[in-house]
CSV table of N, CA and C in Angstrom, one decimal:
chain,number,residue,atom,x,y,z
A,1,MET,N,54.7,-167.0,26.0
A,1,MET,CA,53.4,-166.3,26.0
A,1,MET,C,52.3,-167.1,26.6
A,2,SER,N,51.4,-166.7,27.4
A,2,SER,CA,50.6,-167.4,27.7
A,2,SER,C,49.2,-166.7,27.4
A,3,VAL,N,48.1,-167.5,26.9
A,3,VAL,CA,46.9,-166.9,26.3
A,3,VAL,C,45.9,-167.4,27.4
A,4,ILE,N,45.1,-166.5,27.9
A,4,ILE,CA,43.9,-167.0,28.8
A,4,ILE,C,42.6,-166.6,28.0
A,5,SER,N,41.6,-167.8,28.2
A,5,SER,CA,40.6,-167.7,27.5
A,5,SER,C,39.3,-167.8,28.5
A,6,PRO,N,38.3,-167.5,28.3
A,6,PRO,CA,37.3,-167.8,29.2
A,6,PRO,C,36.7,-169.3,28.9
A,7,LYS,N,36.8,-169.8,27.6
A,7,LYS,CA,36.5,-171.1,27.1
A,7,LYS,C,37.8,-171.7,26.6
A,8,PRO,N,38.6,-172.4,27.5
A,8,PRO,CA,40.1,-172.8,26.8
A,8,PRO,C,40.2,-173.7,25.5
A,9,GLU,N,38.9,-174.2,25.2
A,9,GLU,CA,38.9,-175.1,24.0
A,9,GLU,C,38.8,-174.2,22.8
A,10,GLU,N,38.6,-173.0,23.0
A,10,GLU,CA,38.0,-172.0,21.6
A,10,GLU,C,39.2,-171.5,21.1
A,11,GLU,N,39.3,-171.4,19.9
A,11,GLU,CA,40.4,-170.7,19.2
A,11,GLU,C,40.2,-169.1,19.7
A,12,GLN,N,41.6,-168.5,19.8
A,12,GLN,CA,41.6,-167.2,20.2
A,12,GLN,C,42.4,-166.3,19.3
A,13,VAL,N,41.8,-165.1,19.1
A,13,VAL,CA,42.7,-164.0,18.0
A,13,VAL,C,43.6,-163.5,19.1
A,14,ILE,N,44.6,-163.5,18.9
A,14,ILE,CA,45.7,-163.0,19.8
A,14,ILE,C,46.4,-161.8,19.0
A,15,SER,N,46.3,-161.3,17.8
A,15,SER,CA,46.6,-160.3,17.2
A,15,SER,C,45.8,-159.2,17.4
A,16,THR,N,46.3,-157.9,17.5
A,16,THR,CA,45.4,-156.7,17.7
A,16,THR,C,45.0,-156.1,16.4
A,17,HIS,N,43.7,-156.0,16.2
A,17,HIS,CA,43.1,-155.2,14.9
A,17,HIS,C,42.1,-154.2,15.3
A,18,SER,N,42.0,-152.9,14.8
A,18,SER,CA,41.1,-151.9,15.1
A,18,SER,C,39.8,-152.4,14.8
A,19,VAL,N,38.6,-151.7,15.5
A,19,VAL,CA,37.2,-152.0,14.7
A,19,VAL,C,37.0,-151.6,13.5
A,20,GLU,N,37.9,-150.6,12.9
A,20,GLU,CA,37.6,-150.2,11.5
A,20,GLU,C,38.2,-151.2,10.6
A,21,ARG,N,39.4,-151.8,11.0
A,21,ARG,CA,40.1,-152.9,10.2
A,21,ARG,C,39.0,-154.2,10.2
A,22,TRP,N,38.4,-154.7,11.2
A,22,TRP,CA,37.5,-155.5,11.2
A,22,TRP,C,36.3,-155.5,10.2
A,23,HIS,N,35.9,-154.1,10.3
A,23,HIS,CA,34.6,-153.7,9.2
A,23,HIS,C,35.3,-153.9,8.0
A,24,ARG,N,36.4,-153.3,7.7
A,24,ARG,CA,36.9,-153.4,6.3
A,24,ARG,C,36.9,-154.7,6.0
A,25,ARG,N,37.6,-155.7,6.8
A,25,ARG,CA,37.7,-157.1,6.5
A,25,ARG,C,36.4,-157.8,6.0
A,26,ARG,N,35.3,-157.4,7.1
A,26,ARG,CA,34.2,-158.1,6.7
A,26,ARG,C,33.5,-157.6,5.4
A,27,SER,N,33.6,-156.2,5.2
A,27,SER,CA,33.3,-155.9,3.7
A,27,SER,C,34.2,-156.2,2.6
A,28,GLU,N,35.2,-156.5,2.7
A,28,GLU,CA,36.1,-157.1,1.7
A,28,GLU,C,35.5,-158.6,1.5
A,29,LEU,N,35.5,-159.4,2.6
A,29,LEU,CA,34.8,-160.8,2.5
A,29,LEU,C,33.5,-160.7,1.8
A,30,ALA,N,32.6,-159.9,2.0
A,30,ALA,CA,31.5,-159.9,1.4
A,30,ALA,C,31.5,-159.5,-0.1
A,31,GLY,N,32.3,-158.7,-0.5
A,31,GLY,CA,32.7,-158.4,-1.7
A,31,GLY,C,33.2,-159.7,-2.7
A,32,TRP,N,34.2,-160.3,-1.9
A,32,TRP,CA,35.0,-161.4,-2.4
A,32,TRP,C,33.9,-162.5,-2.8
A,33,LEU,N,33.0,-162.7,-1.9
A,33,LEU,CA,32.2,-163.8,-2.0
A,33,LEU,C,31.3,-163.5,-3.3
A,34,GLN,N,30.8,-162.2,-3.4
A,34,GLN,CA,30.2,-162.0,-4.7
A,34,GLN,C,30.8,-162.0,-6.1
A,35,ARG,N,32.1,-161.9,-6.0
A,35,ARG,CA,33.0,-161.9,-7.3
A,35,ARG,C,33.1,-163.3,-7.9
A,36,PRO,N,33.2,-163.4,-9.4
A,36,PRO,CA,33.6,-164.5,-9.8
A,36,PRO,C,34.9,-164.9,-9.6
A,37,LYS,N,35.2,-166.2,-9.5
A,37,LYS,CA,36.6,-166.6,-9.1
A,37,LYS,C,37.1,-167.3,-10.5
A,38,ARG,N,38.2,-166.5,-11.0
A,38,ARG,CA,38.8,-167.0,-12.4
A,38,ARG,C,40.2,-167.6,-11.7
A,39,ARG,N,40.5,-168.7,-12.7
A,39,ARG,CA,41.8,-169.4,-12.5
A,39,ARG,C,42.8,-168.8,-13.3
A,40,LEU,N,43.9,-168.1,-12.6
A,40,LEU,CA,45.1,-167.5,-13.1
A,40,LEU,C,45.9,-168.4,-13.5
A,41,ARG,N,46.2,-169.3,-12.6
A,41,ARG,CA,47.2,-170.4,-13.1
A,41,ARG,C,46.9,-171.7,-12.3
A,42,ALA,N,47.8,-172.6,-12.7
A,42,ALA,CA,47.8,-173.9,-11.8
A,42,ALA,C,48.5,-173.8,-10.6
A,43,LYS,N,48.1,-174.3,-9.6
A,43,LYS,CA,48.8,-174.4,-8.0
A,43,LYS,C,50.1,-174.8,-8.5
A,44,GLN,N,51.2,-174.1,-7.8
A,44,GLN,CA,52.5,-174.6,-8.0
A,44,GLN,C,53.0,-175.2,-6.7
A,45,VAL,N,53.7,-176.3,-6.5
A,45,VAL,CA,54.3,-176.9,-5.5
A,45,VAL,C,55.8,-177.4,-5.6
A,46,VAL,N,56.4,-177.3,-4.5
A,46,VAL,CA,57.8,-177.8,-4.6
A,46,VAL,C,57.7,-178.8,-3.5
A,47,TRP,N,58.9,-179.6,-3.2
A,47,TRP,CA,59.1,-180.4,-2.2
A,47,TRP,C,60.0,-179.7,-1.0
A,48,LEU,N,59.5,-179.9,0.2
A,48,LEU,CA,60.3,-179.4,1.3
A,48,LEU,C,60.6,-180.7,2.3
A,49,GLY,N,61.6,-181.4,1.9
A,49,GLY,CA,61.9,-182.5,2.6
A,49,GLY,C,61.0,-183.6,1.9
A,50,ASP,N,60.1,-184.2,2.7
A,50,ASP,CA,59.0,-185.2,2.0
A,50,ASP,C,57.7,-184.7,2.1
A,51,ILE,N,57.4,-183.5,2.4
A,51,ILE,CA,56.2,-182.8,2.0
A,51,ILE,C,56.1,-181.8,1.0
A,52,GLU,N,55.1,-181.7,0.1
A,52,GLU,CA,54.7,-180.9,-0.9
A,52,GLU,C,54.0,-179.6,-0.2
A,53,VAL,N,54.7,-178.4,-0.8
A,53,VAL,CA,54.3,-177.1,-0.2
A,53,VAL,C,54.0,-176.1,-1.5
A,54,ASP,N,53.3,-175.2,-1.1
A,54,ASP,CA,53.0,-174.1,-2.0
A,54,ASP,C,54.4,-173.3,-2.2
A,55,VAL,N,54.7,-173.2,-3.8
A,55,VAL,CA,56.0,-172.4,-3.9
A,55,VAL,C,56.1,-171.2,-3.3
A,56,GLU,N,54.9,-170.4,-3.2
A,56,GLU,CA,54.9,-169.1,-2.5
A,56,GLU,C,55.2,-169.1,-1.0
A,57,MET,N,55.0,-170.3,-0.4
A,57,MET,CA,55.2,-170.3,1.0
A,57,MET,C,56.5,-171.1,1.4
A,58,PHE,N,57.4,-171.4,0.3
A,58,PHE,CA,58.5,-172.4,0.5
A,58,PHE,C,59.7,-171.4,1.1
A,59,ASP,N,59.8,-170.4,1.0
A,59,ASP,CA,61.0,-169.7,1.7
A,59,ASP,C,60.7,-169.5,3.4
A,60,ALA,N,59.5,-169.0,3.6
A,60,ALA,CA,59.0,-169.1,4.9
A,60,ALA,C,59.3,-170.3,5.9
A,61,LEU,N,58.5,-171.5,5.1
A,61,LEU,CA,58.5,-172.7,5.6
A,61,LEU,C,59.9,-173.1,5.7
A,62,ALA,N,60.9,-173.2,4.6
A,62,ALA,CA,62.4,-173.8,4.9
A,62,ALA,C,63.0,-173.0,5.8
A,63,CYS,N,62.8,-171.6,6.1
A,63,CYS,CA,63.5,-170.9,7.1
A,63,CYS,C,63.1,-171.4,8.4
A,64,LEU,N,61.7,-171.5,8.6
A,64,LEU,CA,61.3,-172.2,9.9
A,64,LEU,C,61.8,-173.4,10.4
A,65,LYS,N,61.9,-174.3,9.3
A,65,LYS,CA,62.5,-175.4,9.5
A,65,LYS,C,63.8,-175.5,10.0
A,66,ARG,N,64.6,-174.8,9.3
A,66,ARG,CA,66.1,-174.5,9.5
A,66,ARG,C,66.3,-173.9,11.1
A,67,MET,N,65.3,-173.4,11.5
A,67,MET,CA,65.4,-172.7,12.9
A,67,MET,C,64.9,-173.9,13.8
A,68,ASN,N,64.3,-174.9,13.5
A,68,ASN,CA,63.8,-175.9,14.2
A,68,ASN,C,62.3,-175.6,14.8
A,69,ILE,N,61.6,-174.7,13.9
A,69,ILE,CA,60.2,-174.3,14.4
A,69,ILE,C,59.4,-175.1,13.4
A,70,PRO,N,58.6,-176.3,13.9
A,70,PRO,CA,58.0,-177.1,13.1
A,70,PRO,C,56.6,-176.3,12.7
A,71,THR,N,56.3,-176.8,11.7
A,71,THR,CA,54.8,-176.3,11.0
A,71,THR,C,53.9,-177.6,10.7
A,72,GLU,N,52.9,-177.4,10.7
A,72,GLU,CA,51.7,-178.6,10.6
A,72,GLU,C,51.2,-178.5,9.1
A,73,PHE,N,50.4,-177.3,9.0
A,73,PHE,CA,49.7,-177.1,7.8
A,73,PHE,C,50.2,-175.9,7.3
A,74,SER,N,50.1,-175.7,6.0
A,74,SER,CA,50.4,-174.4,5.2
A,74,SER,C,49.2,-174.3,3.9
A,75,CYS,N,49.2,-173.1,3.4
A,75,CYS,CA,48.5,-172.8,2.3
A,75,CYS,C,48.7,-171.4,1.8
A,76,ALA,N,49.3,-171.4,0.5
A,76,ALA,CA,49.4,-169.9,-0.1
A,76,ALA,C,48.0,-169.4,-0.4
A,77,GLY,N,47.2,-170.4,-0.6
A,77,GLY,CA,45.7,-169.8,-1.2
A,77,GLY,C,45.7,-168.9,-2.4
A,78,VAL,N,46.8,-169.0,-3.4
A,78,VAL,CA,46.7,-168.3,-4.6
A,78,VAL,C,46.3,-169.0,-5.8
A,79,SER,N,45.6,-170.4,-5.6
A,79,SER,CA,45.1,-171.0,-6.9
A,79,SER,C,43.9,-171.6,-6.6
A,80,PRO,N,42.9,-171.7,-7.4
A,80,PRO,CA,41.7,-172.5,-7.2
A,80,PRO,C,41.9,-173.9,-6.9
A,81,LEU,N,43.0,-174.5,-7.2
A,81,LEU,CA,43.3,-175.8,-6.8
A,81,LEU,C,43.5,-175.9,-5.1
A,82,ASP,N,43.8,-175.0,-4.5
A,82,ASP,CA,44.1,-174.8,-3.0
A,82,ASP,C,42.6,-175.4,-2.6
A,83,GLU,N,41.5,-175.0,-2.5
A,83,GLU,CA,40.5,-175.0,-2.0
A,83,GLU,C,39.3,-174.5,-3.2
A,84,PRO,N,38.5,-175.4,-3.6
A,84,PRO,CA,37.7,-175.0,-4.7
A,84,PRO,C,36.9,-173.9,-4.5
A,85,GLU,N,36.3,-173.3,-3.2
A,85,GLU,CA,35.4,-172.4,-2.7
A,85,GLU,C,36.4,-171.1,-2.4
A,86,ASP,N,37.2,-171.5,-1.5
A,86,ASP,CA,38.0,-170.4,-0.8
A,86,ASP,C,39.2,-170.3,-1.2
A,87,HIS,N,39.6,-170.5,-2.5
A,87,HIS,CA,41.0,-170.6,-3.1
A,87,HIS,C,41.9,-169.4,-2.8
A,88,SER,N,41.3,-168.3,-2.8
A,88,SER,CA,42.1,-167.2,-2.7
A,88,SER,C,41.9,-166.4,-1.3
A,89,LEU,N,41.1,-166.9,-0.5
A,89,LEU,CA,40.7,-166.2,0.6
A,89,LEU,C,41.8,-165.7,1.7
A,90,TYR,N,42.4,-166.6,2.2
A,90,TYR,CA,43.7,-166.5,3.1
A,90,TYR,C,44.7,-167.4,2.9
A,91,ALA,N,46.1,-166.8,3.1
A,91,ALA,CA,47.2,-167.5,3.2
A,91,ALA,C,47.4,-167.9,4.6
A,92,TYR,N,47.9,-169.1,5.1
A,92,TYR,CA,48.2,-169.6,6.3
A,92,TYR,C,49.1,-170.3,6.6
A,93,ILE,N,49.9,-170.4,7.7
A,93,ILE,CA,50.6,-171.6,8.1
A,93,ILE,C,50.3,-171.7,9.8
A,94,THR,N,50.3,-173.0,10.1
A,94,THR,CA,50.1,-173.5,11.4
A,94,THR,C,51.2,-174.2,12.1
A,95,MET,N,51.5,-173.7,13.4
A,95,MET,CA,52.7,-174.2,14.0
A,95,MET,C,52.3,-174.5,15.5
A,96,PRO,N,53.1,-175.9,16.0
A,96,PRO,CA,52.6,-176.1,17.4
A,96,PRO,C,53.5,-175.0,18.3
A,97,ALA,N,52.6,-174.8,19.3
A,97,ALA,CA,53.1,-173.8,20.2
A,97,ALA,C,54.5,-174.3,20.9
A,98,SER,N,55.6,-173.6,21.2
A,98,SER,CA,56.8,-174.0,22.0
A,98,SER,C,57.3,-172.6,22.4
A,99,GLU,N,58.4,-172.5,23.3
A,99,GLU,CA,59.2,-171.3,23.5
A,99,GLU,C,59.6,-170.6,22.2
A,100,LYS,N,60.1,-171.2,21.5
A,100,LYS,CA,60.7,-170.6,20.3
A,100,LYS,C,59.5,-169.9,19.4
A,101,THR,N,58.6,-170.9,19.1
A,101,THR,CA,57.4,-170.4,18.4
A,101,THR,C,56.7,-169.2,18.9
A,102,ASP,N,56.7,-169.3,20.2
A,102,ASP,CA,56.1,-168.2,20.9
A,102,ASP,C,56.9,-166.9,20.5
A,103,ARG,N,58.1,-167.0,20.6
A,103,ARG,CA,58.9,-165.8,20.4
A,103,ARG,C,58.8,-165.4,19.0
A,104,PHE,N,58.7,-166.3,17.8
A,104,PHE,CA,58.6,-165.9,16.6
A,104,PHE,C,57.2,-165.4,16.3
A,105,VAL,N,56.1,-165.8,17.0
A,105,VAL,CA,55.0,-165.3,16.8
A,105,VAL,C,54.7,-163.9,17.3
A,106,GLN,N,55.4,-163.6,18.4
A,106,GLN,CA,55.5,-162.1,18.8
A,106,GLN,C,56.1,-161.2,17.9
A,107,PHE,N,57.4,-161.8,17.5
A,107,PHE,CA,58.0,-161.0,16.3
A,107,PHE,C,57.4,-160.8,15.2
A,108,ALA,N,56.5,-161.8,14.8
A,108,ALA,CA,56.0,-161.5,13.5
A,108,ALA,C,54.8,-160.6,13.7
A,109,MET,N,54.0,-160.7,15.0
A,109,MET,CA,53.2,-159.8,15.0
A,109,MET,C,53.6,-158.2,15.0
A,110,GLU,N,54.7,-158.1,15.9
A,110,GLU,CA,55.6,-156.6,15.8
A,110,GLU,C,55.9,-156.4,14.5
A,111,ARG,N,56.4,-157.2,13.6
A,111,ARG,CA,56.8,-156.8,12.4
A,111,ARG,C,55.9,-156.7,11.2
A,112,MET,N,54.8,-157.5,11.4
A,112,MET,CA,54.0,-157.5,10.2
A,112,MET,C,52.6,-156.9,10.6
A,113,LYS,N,52.3,-156.4,11.9
A,113,LYS,CA,51.3,-155.6,12.4
A,113,LYS,C,50.0,-156.0,11.8
A,114,HIS,N,49.3,-155.1,11.3
A,114,HIS,CA,47.8,-155.2,10.7
A,114,HIS,C,47.7,-156.1,9.7
A,115,ARG,N,48.7,-156.7,9.0
A,115,ARG,CA,48.6,-157.4,7.8
A,115,ARG,C,48.6,-159.1,8.1
A,116,LEU,N,48.9,-159.3,9.6
A,116,LEU,CA,48.9,-160.5,10.2
A,116,LEU,C,47.7,-161.0,11.0
A,117,LEU,N,47.0,-162.1,10.8
A,117,LEU,CA,46.1,-162.2,11.7
A,117,LEU,C,46.6,-163.6,12.6
A,118,VAL,N,46.5,-163.7,13.7
A,118,VAL,CA,47.2,-164.8,14.7
A,118,VAL,C,46.2,-165.2,15.6
A,119,THR,N,45.9,-166.5,15.5
A,119,THR,CA,44.8,-167.2,16.3
A,119,THR,C,45.7,-168.2,17.2
A,120,TYR,N,45.0,-168.6,18.3
A,120,TYR,CA,45.8,-169.7,19.0
A,120,TYR,C,44.7,-170.7,19.4
A,121,GLU,N,45.0,-171.8,19.2
A,121,GLU,CA,43.9,-173.0,19.5
A,121,GLU,C,44.8,-173.6,20.8
A,122,PRO,N,44.0,-173.6,21.9
A,122,PRO,CA,44.4,-174.4,23.0
A,122,PRO,C,44.2,-175.9,23.0
A,123,SER,N,43.4,-176.2,22.3
A,123,SER,CA,43.1,-177.8,22.2
A,123,SER,C,44.1,-178.6,21.6
A,124,GLY,N,44.7,-177.7,20.5
A,124,GLY,CA,45.7,-178.3,19.7
A,124,GLY,C,47.0,-177.7,20.2
A,125,ASN,N,47.1,-176.8,21.0
A,125,ASN,CA,48.3,-176.1,21.4
A,125,ASN,C,49.2,-175.7,20.2
A,126,ARG,N,48.3,-174.7,19.3
A,126,ARG,CA,48.9,-174.3,18.1
A,126,ARG,C,48.6,-173.0,17.6
A,127,TYR,N,49.3,-172.5,17.0
A,127,TYR,CA,49.1,-171.2,16.4
A,127,TYR,C,48.6,-171.2,15.0
A,128,ASP,N,47.9,-170.4,14.5
A,128,ASP,CA,47.6,-170.2,13.0
A,128,ASP,C,48.0,-168.7,12.5
A,129,LEU,N,48.8,-168.8,11.7
A,129,LEU,CA,49.1,-167.4,11.2
A,129,LEU,C,48.6,-167.2,9.8
A,130,SER,N,47.9,-166.0,9.5
A,130,SER,CA,47.3,-166.0,8.3
A,130,SER,C,47.2,-164.6,7.9
A,131,SER,N,47.0,-164.5,6.6
A,131,SER,CA,47.0,-163.1,5.9
A,131,SER,C,45.6,-162.4,6.4
A,132,TYR,N,45.7,-161.3,7.0
A,132,TYR,CA,44.6,-160.5,7.5
A,132,TYR,C,43.7,-160.0,6.5
A,133,PHE,N,44.2,-159.4,5.4
A,133,PHE,CA,43.4,-158.9,4.2
A,133,PHE,C,43.4,-159.8,3.1
A,134,ILE,N,42.3,-159.9,2.8
A,134,ILE,CA,41.6,-160.8,1.5
A,134,ILE,C,42.2,-160.5,0.3
A,135,GLY,N,43.0,-161.5,-0.6
A,135,GLY,CA,43.5,-161.3,-1.7
A,135,GLY,C,45.0,-160.6,-1.7
A,136,HIS,N,45.6,-160.5,-0.6
A,136,HIS,CA,47.0,-160.3,-0.3
A,136,HIS,C,47.9,-161.4,0.0
A,137,ASN,N,47.4,-162.4,-0.5
A,137,ASN,CA,48.2,-163.8,-0.2
A,137,ASN,C,49.7,-163.8,-0.6
A,138,ARG,N,50.0,-163.4,-1.8
A,138,ARG,CA,51.1,-163.5,-2.4
A,138,ARG,C,52.2,-162.6,-1.5
A,139,SER,N,51.6,-161.2,-1.3
A,139,SER,CA,52.6,-160.4,-0.6
A,139,SER,C,52.7,-160.9,0.9
A,140,TYR,N,51.6,-161.5,1.6
A,140,TYR,CA,51.7,-162.3,2.7
A,140,TYR,C,52.9,-163.1,2.8
A,141,CYS,N,52.9,-164.1,1.8
A,141,CYS,CA,54.0,-165.2,1.8
A,141,CYS,C,55.2,-164.3,1.8
A,142,LEU,N,55.3,-163.4,1.0
A,142,LEU,CA,56.6,-162.9,0.9
A,142,LEU,C,57.2,-162.1,2.2
A,143,LEU,N,56.0,-161.5,2.8
A,143,LEU,CA,56.5,-160.8,4.2
A,143,LEU,C,56.8,-161.8,5.3
A,144,LEU,N,56.0,-163.1,5.3
A,144,LEU,CA,56.1,-164.1,6.2
A,144,LEU,C,57.7,-164.4,6.0
A,145,GLY,N,58.0,-164.8,4.9
A,145,GLY,CA,59.4,-165.3,4.6
A,145,GLY,C,60.3,-164.4,5.0
A,146,ALA,N,60.1,-163.0,4.6
A,146,ALA,CA,61.2,-161.9,5.1
A,146,ALA,C,61.4,-161.9,6.8
A,147,CYS,N,60.1,-161.9,7.2
A,147,CYS,CA,60.0,-161.9,8.8
A,147,CYS,C,60.7,-163.2,9.3
A,148,ALA,N,60.5,-164.5,8.7
A,148,ALA,CA,61.1,-165.6,9.4
A,148,ALA,C,62.7,-165.4,9.2
A,149,GLU,N,63.2,-164.9,8.1
A,149,GLU,CA,64.6,-164.6,7.8
A,149,GLU,C,65.1,-163.6,9.0
A,150,ALA,N,64.6,-162.5,8.9
A,150,ALA,CA,64.9,-161.5,10.2
A,150,ALA,C,65.0,-162.2,11.4
A,151,PHE,N,64.1,-163.0,11.9
A,151,PHE,CA,63.8,-163.6,13.2
A,151,PHE,C,65.0,-164.6,13.1
A,152,ALA,N,65.5,-165.3,12.1
A,152,ALA,CA,66.6,-166.4,12.1
A,152,ALA,C,67.8,-165.5,12.5
A,153,ARG,N,68.1,-164.3,11.6
A,153,ARG,CA,69.2,-163.4,12.0
A,153,ARG,C,69.3,-162.8,13.6
A,154,LEU,N,68.3,-162.6,13.9
A,154,LEU,CA,68.0,-161.9,15.3
A,154,LEU,C,68.5,-163.2,16.4
A,155,GLU,N,67.7,-164.2,16.2
A,155,GLU,CA,68.1,-165.6,17.0
A,155,GLU,C,69.5,-165.9,16.8
A,156,HIS,N,70.1,-165.7,15.7
A,156,HIS,CA,71.5,-166.4,15.6
A,156,HIS,C,72.4,-165.3,16.1
A,157,HIS,N,72.3,-164.0,16.1
A,157,HIS,CA,73.0,-162.9,16.5
A,157,HIS,C,72.8,-162.4,17.7
A,158,GLY,N,71.5,-162.6,18.2
A,158,GLY,CA,70.9,-162.1,19.6
A,158,GLY,C,71.6,-162.7,20.7
């Protein structure tokens, strides 16, 4: 997939969202900023090789690793320990671009549709896949894991 931008160093949104969904997202963000943040439980982590990852993101990350799609950063965003200010704002995963990653990103956008926000950062040649809706982080992690498994089956049998 090639993404062309007027300013190649700027991050580019490559997933498609309606104007109404962007308005809803801005409204959700404004509401979220006003609400008190309460701690539901401590952040839960597990080891994936030699890296500690959020337990909610483990299935997706493990599947991507089995397919040799590297990841650089991830956060499930389900605990105040993730980020003190924005702990439950978005769940995300960052991955370097490659031919296989390009195919996965396209597959994920088709499968997850409006639930997925995908940006591409030309300067780092990487994608950021994040939850589009605020407060849907656990479901995003489950959907991304299921999406990775479906992609793995498709790549294996396709």
